[in-house]
mmCIF file with all atom_site columns, C-alpha atoms and ligand atoms in Angstrom:
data_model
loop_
_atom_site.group_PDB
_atom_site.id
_atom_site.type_symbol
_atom_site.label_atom_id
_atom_site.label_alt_id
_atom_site.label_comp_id
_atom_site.label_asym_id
_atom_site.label_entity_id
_atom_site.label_seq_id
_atom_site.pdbx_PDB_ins_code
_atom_site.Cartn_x
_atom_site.Cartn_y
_atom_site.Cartn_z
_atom_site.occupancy
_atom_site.B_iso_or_equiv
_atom_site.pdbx_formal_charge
_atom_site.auth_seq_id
_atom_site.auth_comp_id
_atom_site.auth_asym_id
_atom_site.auth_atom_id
_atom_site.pdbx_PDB_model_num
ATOM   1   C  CA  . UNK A 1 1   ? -42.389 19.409  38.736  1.00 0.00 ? 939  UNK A CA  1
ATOM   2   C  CA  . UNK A 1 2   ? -40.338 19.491  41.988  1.00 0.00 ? 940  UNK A CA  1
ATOM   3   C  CA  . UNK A 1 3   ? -37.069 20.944  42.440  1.00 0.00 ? 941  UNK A CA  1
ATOM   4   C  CA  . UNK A 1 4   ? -35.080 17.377  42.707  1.00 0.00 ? 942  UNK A CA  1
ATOM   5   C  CA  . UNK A 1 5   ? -36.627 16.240  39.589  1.00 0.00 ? 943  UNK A CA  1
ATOM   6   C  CA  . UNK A 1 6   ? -35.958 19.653  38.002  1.00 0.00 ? 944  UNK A CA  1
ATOM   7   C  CA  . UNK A 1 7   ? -32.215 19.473  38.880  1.00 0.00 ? 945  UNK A CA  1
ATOM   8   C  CA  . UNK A 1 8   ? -32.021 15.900  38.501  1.00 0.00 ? 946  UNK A CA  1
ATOM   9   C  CA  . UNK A 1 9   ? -33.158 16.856  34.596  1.00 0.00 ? 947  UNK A CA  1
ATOM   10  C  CA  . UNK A 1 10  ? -30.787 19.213  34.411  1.00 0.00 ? 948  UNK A CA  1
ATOM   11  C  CA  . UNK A 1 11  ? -27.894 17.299  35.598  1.00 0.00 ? 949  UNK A CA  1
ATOM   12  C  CA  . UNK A 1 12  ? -28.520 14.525  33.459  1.00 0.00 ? 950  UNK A CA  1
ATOM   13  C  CA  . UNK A 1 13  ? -28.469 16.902  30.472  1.00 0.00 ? 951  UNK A CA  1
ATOM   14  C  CA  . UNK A 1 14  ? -25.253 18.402  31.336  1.00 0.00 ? 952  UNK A CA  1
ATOM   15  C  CA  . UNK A 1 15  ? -23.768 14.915  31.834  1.00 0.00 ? 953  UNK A CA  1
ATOM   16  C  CA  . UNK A 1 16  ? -25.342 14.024  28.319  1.00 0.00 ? 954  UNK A CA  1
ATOM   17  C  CA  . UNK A 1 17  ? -23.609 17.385  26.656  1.00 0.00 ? 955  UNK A CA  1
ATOM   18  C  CA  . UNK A 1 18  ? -20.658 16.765  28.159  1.00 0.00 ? 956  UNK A CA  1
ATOM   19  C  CA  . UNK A 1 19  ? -20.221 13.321  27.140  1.00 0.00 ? 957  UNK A CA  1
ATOM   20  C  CA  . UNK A 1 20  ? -21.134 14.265  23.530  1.00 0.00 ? 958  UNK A CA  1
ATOM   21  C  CA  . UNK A 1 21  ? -18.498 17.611  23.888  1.00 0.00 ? 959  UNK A CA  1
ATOM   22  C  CA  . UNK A 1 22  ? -15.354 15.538  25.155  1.00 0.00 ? 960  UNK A CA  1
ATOM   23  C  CA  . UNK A 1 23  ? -16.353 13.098  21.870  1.00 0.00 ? 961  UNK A CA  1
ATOM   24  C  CA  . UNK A 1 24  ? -16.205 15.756  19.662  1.00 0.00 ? 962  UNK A CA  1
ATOM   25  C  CA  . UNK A 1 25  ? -13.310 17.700  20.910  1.00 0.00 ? 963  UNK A CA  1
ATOM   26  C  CA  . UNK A 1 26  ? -11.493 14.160  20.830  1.00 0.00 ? 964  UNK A CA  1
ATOM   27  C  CA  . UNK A 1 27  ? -12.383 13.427  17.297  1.00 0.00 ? 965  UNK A CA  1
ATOM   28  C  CA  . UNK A 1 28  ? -10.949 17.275  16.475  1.00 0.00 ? 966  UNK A CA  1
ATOM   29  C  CA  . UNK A 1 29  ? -7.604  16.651  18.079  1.00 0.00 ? 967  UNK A CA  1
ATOM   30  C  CA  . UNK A 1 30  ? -7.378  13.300  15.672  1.00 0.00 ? 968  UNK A CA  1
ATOM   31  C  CA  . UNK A 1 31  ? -7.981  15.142  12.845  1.00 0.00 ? 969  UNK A CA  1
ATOM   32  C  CA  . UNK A 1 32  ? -6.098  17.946  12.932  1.00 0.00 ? 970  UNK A CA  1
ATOM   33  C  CA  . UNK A 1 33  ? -2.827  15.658  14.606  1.00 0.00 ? 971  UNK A CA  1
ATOM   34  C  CA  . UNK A 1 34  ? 0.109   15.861  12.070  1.00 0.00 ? 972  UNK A CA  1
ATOM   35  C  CA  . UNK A 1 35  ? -0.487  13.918  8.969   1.00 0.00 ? 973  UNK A CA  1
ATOM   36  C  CA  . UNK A 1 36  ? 2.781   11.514  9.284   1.00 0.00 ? 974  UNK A CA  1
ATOM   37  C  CA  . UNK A 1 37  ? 0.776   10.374  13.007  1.00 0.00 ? 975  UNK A CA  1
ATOM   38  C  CA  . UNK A 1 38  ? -2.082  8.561   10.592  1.00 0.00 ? 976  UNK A CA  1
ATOM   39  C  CA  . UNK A 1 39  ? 0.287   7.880   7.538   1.00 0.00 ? 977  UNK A CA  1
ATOM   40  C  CA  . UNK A 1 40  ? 1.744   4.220   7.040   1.00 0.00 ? 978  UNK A CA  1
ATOM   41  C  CA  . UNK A 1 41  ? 5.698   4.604   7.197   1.00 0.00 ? 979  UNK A CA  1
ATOM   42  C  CA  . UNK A 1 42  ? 7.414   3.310   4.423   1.00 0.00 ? 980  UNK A CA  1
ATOM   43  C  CA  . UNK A 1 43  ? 10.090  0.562   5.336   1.00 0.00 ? 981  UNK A CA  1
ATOM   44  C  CA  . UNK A 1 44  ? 12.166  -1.011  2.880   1.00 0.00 ? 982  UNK A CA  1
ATOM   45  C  CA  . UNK A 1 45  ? 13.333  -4.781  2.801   1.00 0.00 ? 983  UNK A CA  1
ATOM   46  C  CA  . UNK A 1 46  ? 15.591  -6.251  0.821   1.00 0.00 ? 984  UNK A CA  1
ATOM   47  C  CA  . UNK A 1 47  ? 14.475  -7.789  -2.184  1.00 0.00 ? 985  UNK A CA  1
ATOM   48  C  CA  . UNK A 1 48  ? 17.697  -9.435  -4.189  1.00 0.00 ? 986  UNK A CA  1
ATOM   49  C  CA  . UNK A 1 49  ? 21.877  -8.624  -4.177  1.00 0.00 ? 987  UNK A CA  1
ATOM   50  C  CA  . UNK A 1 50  ? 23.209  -6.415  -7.120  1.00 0.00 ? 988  UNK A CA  1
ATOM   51  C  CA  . UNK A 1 51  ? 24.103  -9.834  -9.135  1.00 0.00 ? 989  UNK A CA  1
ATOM   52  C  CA  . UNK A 1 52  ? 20.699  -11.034 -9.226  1.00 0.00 ? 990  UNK A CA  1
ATOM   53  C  CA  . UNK A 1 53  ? 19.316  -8.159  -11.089 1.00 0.00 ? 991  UNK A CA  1
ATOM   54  C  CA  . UNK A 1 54  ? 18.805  -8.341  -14.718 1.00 0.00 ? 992  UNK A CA  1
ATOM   55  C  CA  . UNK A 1 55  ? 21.177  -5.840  -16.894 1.00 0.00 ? 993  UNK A CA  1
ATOM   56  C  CA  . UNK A 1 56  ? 18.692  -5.854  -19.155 1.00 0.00 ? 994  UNK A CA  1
ATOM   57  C  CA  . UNK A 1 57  ? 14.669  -7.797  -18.667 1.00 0.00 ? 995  UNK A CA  1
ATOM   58  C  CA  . UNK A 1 58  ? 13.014  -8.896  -16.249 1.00 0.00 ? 996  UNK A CA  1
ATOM   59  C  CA  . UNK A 1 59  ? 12.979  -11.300 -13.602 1.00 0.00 ? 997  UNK A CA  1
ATOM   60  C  CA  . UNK A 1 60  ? 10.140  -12.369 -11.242 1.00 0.00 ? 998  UNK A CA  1
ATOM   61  C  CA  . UNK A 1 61  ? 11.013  -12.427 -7.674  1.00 0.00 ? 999  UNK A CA  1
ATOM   62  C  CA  . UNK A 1 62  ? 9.416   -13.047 -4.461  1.00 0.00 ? 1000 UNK A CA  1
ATOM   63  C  CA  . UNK A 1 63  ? 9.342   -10.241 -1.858  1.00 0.00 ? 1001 UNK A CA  1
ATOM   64  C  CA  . UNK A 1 64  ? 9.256   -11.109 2.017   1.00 0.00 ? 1002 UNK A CA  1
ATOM   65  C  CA  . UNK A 1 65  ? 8.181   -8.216  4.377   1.00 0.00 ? 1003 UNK A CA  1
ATOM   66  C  CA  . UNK A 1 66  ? 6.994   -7.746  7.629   1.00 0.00 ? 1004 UNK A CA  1
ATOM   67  C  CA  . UNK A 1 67  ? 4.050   -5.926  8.829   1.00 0.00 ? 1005 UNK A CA  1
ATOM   68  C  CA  . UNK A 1 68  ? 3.522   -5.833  12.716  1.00 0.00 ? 1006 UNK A CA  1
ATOM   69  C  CA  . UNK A 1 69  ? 5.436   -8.895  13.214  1.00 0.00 ? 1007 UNK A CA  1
ATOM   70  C  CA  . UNK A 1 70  ? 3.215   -10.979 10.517  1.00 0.00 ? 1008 UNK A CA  1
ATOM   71  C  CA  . UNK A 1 71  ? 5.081   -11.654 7.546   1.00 0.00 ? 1009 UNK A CA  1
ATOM   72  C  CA  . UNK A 1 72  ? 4.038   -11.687 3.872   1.00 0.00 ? 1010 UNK A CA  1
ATOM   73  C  CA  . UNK A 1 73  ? 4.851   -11.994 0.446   1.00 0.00 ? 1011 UNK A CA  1
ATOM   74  C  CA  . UNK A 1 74  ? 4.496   -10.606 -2.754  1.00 0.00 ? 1012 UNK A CA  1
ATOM   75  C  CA  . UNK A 1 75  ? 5.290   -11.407 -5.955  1.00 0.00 ? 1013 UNK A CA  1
ATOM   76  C  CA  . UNK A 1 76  ? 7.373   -8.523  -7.868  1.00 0.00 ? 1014 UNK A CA  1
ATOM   77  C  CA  . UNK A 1 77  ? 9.058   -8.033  -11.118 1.00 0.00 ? 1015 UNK A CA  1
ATOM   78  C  CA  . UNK A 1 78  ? 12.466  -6.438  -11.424 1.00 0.00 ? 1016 UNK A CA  1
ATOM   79  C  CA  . UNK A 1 79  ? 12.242  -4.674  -14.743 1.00 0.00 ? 1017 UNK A CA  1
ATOM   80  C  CA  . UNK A 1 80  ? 15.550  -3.397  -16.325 1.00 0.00 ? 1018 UNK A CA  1
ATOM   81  C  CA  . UNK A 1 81  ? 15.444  -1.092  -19.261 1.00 0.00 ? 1019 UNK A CA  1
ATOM   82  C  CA  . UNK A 1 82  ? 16.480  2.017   -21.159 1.00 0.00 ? 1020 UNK A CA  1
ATOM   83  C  CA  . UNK A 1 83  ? 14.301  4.247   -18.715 1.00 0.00 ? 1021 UNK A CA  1
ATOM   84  C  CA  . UNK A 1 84  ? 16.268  2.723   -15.997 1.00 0.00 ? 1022 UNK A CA  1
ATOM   85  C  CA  . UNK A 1 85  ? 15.623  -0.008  -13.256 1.00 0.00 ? 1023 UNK A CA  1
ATOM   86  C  CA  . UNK A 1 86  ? 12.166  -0.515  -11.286 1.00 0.00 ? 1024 UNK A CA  1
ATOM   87  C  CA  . UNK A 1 87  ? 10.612  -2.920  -9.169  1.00 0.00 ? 1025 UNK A CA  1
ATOM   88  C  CA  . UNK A 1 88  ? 6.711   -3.839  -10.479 1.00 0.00 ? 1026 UNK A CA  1
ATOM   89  C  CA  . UNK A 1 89  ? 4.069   -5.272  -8.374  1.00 0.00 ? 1027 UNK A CA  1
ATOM   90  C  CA  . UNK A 1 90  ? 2.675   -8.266  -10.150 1.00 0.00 ? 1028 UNK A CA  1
ATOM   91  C  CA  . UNK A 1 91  ? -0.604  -7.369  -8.747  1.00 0.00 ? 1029 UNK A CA  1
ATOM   92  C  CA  . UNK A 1 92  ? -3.465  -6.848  -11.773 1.00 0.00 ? 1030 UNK A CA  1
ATOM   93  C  CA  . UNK A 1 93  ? -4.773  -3.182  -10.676 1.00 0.00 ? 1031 UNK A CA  1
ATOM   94  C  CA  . UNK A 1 94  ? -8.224  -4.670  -11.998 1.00 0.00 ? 1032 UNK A CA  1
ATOM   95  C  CA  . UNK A 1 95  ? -9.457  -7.342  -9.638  1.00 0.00 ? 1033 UNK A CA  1
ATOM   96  C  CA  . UNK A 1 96  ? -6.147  -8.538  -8.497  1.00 0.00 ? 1034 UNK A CA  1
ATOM   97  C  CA  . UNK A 1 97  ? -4.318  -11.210 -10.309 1.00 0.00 ? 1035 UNK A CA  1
ATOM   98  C  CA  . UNK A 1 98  ? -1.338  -12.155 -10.707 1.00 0.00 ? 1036 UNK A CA  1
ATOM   99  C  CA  . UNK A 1 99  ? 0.142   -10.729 -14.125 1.00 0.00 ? 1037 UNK A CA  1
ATOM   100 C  CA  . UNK A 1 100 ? 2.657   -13.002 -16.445 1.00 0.00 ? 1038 UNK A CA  1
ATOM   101 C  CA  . UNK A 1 101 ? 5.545   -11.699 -18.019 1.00 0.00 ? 1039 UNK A CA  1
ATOM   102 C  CA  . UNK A 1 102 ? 5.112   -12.653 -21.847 1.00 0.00 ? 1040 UNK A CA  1
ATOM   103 C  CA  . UNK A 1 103 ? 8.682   -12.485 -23.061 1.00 0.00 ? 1041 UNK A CA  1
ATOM   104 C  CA  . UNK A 1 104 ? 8.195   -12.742 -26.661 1.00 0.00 ? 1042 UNK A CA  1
ATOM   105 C  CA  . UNK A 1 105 ? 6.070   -9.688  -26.573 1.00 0.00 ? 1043 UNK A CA  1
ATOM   106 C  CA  . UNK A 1 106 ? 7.564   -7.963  -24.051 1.00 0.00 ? 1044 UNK A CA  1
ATOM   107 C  CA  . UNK A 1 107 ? 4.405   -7.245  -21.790 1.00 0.00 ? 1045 UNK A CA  1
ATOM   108 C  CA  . UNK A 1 108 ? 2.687   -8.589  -18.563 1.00 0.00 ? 1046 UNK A CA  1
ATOM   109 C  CA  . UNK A 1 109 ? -0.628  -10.253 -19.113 1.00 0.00 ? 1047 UNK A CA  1
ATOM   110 C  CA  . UNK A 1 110 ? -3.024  -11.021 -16.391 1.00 0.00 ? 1048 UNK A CA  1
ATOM   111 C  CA  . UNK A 1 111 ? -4.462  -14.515 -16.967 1.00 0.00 ? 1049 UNK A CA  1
ATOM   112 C  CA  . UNK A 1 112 ? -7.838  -13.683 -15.302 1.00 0.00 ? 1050 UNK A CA  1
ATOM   113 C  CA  . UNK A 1 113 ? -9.495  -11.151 -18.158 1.00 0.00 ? 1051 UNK A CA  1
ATOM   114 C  CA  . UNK A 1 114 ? -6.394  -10.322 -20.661 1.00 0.00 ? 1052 UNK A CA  1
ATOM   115 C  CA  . UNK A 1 115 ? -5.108  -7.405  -19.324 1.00 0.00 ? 1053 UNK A CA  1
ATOM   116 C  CA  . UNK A 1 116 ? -1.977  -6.227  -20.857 1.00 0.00 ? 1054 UNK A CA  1
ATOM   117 C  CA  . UNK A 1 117 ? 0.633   -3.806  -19.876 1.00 0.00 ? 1055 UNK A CA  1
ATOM   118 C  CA  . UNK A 1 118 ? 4.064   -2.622  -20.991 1.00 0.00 ? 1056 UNK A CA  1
ATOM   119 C  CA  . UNK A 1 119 ? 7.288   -2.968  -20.010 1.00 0.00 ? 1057 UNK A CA  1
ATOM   120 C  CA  . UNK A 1 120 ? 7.001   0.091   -17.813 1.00 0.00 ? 1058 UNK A CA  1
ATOM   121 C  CA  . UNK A 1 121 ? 3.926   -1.225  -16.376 1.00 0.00 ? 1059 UNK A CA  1
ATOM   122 C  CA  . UNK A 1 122 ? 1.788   1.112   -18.024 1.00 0.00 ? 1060 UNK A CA  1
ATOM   123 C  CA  . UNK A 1 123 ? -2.285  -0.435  -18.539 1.00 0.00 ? 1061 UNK A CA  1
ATOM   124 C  CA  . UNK A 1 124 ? -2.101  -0.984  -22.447 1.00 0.00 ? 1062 UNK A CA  1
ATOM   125 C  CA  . UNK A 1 125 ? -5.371  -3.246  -23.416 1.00 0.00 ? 1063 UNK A CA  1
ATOM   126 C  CA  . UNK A 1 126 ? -8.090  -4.671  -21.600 1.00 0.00 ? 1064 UNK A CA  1
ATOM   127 C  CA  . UNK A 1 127 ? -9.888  -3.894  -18.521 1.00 0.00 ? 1065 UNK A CA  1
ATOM   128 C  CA  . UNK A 1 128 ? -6.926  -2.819  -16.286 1.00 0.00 ? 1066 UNK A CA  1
ATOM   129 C  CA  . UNK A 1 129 ? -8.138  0.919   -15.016 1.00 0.00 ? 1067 UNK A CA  1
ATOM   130 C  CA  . UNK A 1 130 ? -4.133  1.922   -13.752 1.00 0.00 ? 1068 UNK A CA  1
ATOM   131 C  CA  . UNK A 1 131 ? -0.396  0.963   -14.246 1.00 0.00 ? 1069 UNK A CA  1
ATOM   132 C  CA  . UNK A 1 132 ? 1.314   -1.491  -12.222 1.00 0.00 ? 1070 UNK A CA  1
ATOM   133 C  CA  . UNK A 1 133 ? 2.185   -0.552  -8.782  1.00 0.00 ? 1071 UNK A CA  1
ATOM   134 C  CA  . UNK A 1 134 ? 5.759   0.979   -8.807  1.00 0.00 ? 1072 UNK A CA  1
ATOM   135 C  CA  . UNK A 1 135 ? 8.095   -0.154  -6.124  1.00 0.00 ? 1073 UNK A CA  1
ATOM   136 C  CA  . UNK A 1 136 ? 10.282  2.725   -4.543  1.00 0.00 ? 1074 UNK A CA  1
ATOM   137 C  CA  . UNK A 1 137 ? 13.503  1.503   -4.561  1.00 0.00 ? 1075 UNK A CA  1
ATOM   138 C  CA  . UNK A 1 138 ? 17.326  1.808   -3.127  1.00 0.00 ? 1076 UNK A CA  1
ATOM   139 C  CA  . UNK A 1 139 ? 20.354  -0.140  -3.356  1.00 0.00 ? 1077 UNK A CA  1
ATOM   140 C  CA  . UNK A 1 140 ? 22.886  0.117   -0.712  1.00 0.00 ? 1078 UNK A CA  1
ATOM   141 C  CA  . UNK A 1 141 ? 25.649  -2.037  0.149   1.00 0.00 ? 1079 UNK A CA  1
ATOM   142 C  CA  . UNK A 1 142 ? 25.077  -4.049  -3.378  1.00 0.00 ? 1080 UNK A CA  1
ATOM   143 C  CA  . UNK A 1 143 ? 21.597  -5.024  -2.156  1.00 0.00 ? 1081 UNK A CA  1
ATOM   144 C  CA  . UNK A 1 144 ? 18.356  -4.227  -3.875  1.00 0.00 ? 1082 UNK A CA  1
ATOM   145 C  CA  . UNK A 1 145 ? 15.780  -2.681  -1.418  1.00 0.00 ? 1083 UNK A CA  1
ATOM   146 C  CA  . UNK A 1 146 ? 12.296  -2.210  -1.946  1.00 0.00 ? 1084 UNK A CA  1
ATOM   147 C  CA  . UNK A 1 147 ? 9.948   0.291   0.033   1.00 0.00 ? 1085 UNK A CA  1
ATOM   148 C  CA  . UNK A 1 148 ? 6.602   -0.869  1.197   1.00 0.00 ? 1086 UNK A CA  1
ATOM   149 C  CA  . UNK A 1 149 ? 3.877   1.166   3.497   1.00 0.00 ? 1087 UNK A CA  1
ATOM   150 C  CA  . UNK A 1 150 ? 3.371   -0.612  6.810   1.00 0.00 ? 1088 UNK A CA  1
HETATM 151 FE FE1 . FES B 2 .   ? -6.345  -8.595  -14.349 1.00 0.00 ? 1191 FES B FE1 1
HETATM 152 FE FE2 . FES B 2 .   ? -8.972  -8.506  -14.549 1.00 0.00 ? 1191 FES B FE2 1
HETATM 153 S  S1  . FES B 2 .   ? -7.801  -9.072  -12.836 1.00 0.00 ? 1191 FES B S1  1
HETATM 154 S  S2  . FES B 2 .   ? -7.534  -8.044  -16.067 1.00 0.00 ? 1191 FES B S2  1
#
């Protein structure tokens, strides 16, 4: 082997570690860069004024949010009771229905496979594997806000 073709080797295999060192000390600065850097920020929107929430029940209600500029929806459930107010997502934790409120027995039920939970949206029959997702919540100003991660 000649001495080009020998350095020409070797400079190709320092290019090649190189390239494969700045990709790993890259990937190492990403994971150790502060936590609240990769987390979603929670933003809240308002969701209905102090009069429109039930003293005591629930009422369904729409929630309009923005996430990078798109906006979407998502149907809630204000939920006023003895443990206090909370704000429900009407989203089955099984395979993602839409749950009813059944007002005679005083429990959602997802249409889809007859999952049931309770007032505090706690999984009580049927397939559902978690609770309702709970809505953190404020009120300020007599508005109801409601705290999503975007
Ligand atoms: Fe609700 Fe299956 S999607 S029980």
């Amino acid at each position: 082997m000649d001495t080009s073709r020998r350095e020409f080797i070797k400079k190709a295999l320092y290019g090649v570690l190189a390239f494969f060192g700045l990709g790993f000390l890259i990937s190492g600065v990403k994971m150790f860069a502060p936590a609240a850097d990769r987390a979603k920020e929670l933003a809240f929107f308002p969701l209905a004024h102090e009069d429109e929430v039930p003293r005591a029940g629930v009422r369904k209600s729409e929630l309009v949010y923005t996430v990078s500029g798109k906006e979407r929806r998502a149907r809630v459930f204000i939920v006023s009771s003895r443990e206090g107010l909370a704000v429900l997502s009407a989203t089955c934790s099984h395979l993602g229905c839409l749950v009813n409120y059944n007002r005679e027995k005083g429990e959602f039920v997802c249409p889809c496979h007859g999952g049931r939970y309770d007032l505090g949206g706690n999984n009580i029959a049927g397939p559902p594997p978690a609770p309702l997702a709970r809505l953190p919540l404020k009120i300020v100003d007599g508005m109801l806000y409601v705290g999503v991660k975007v």
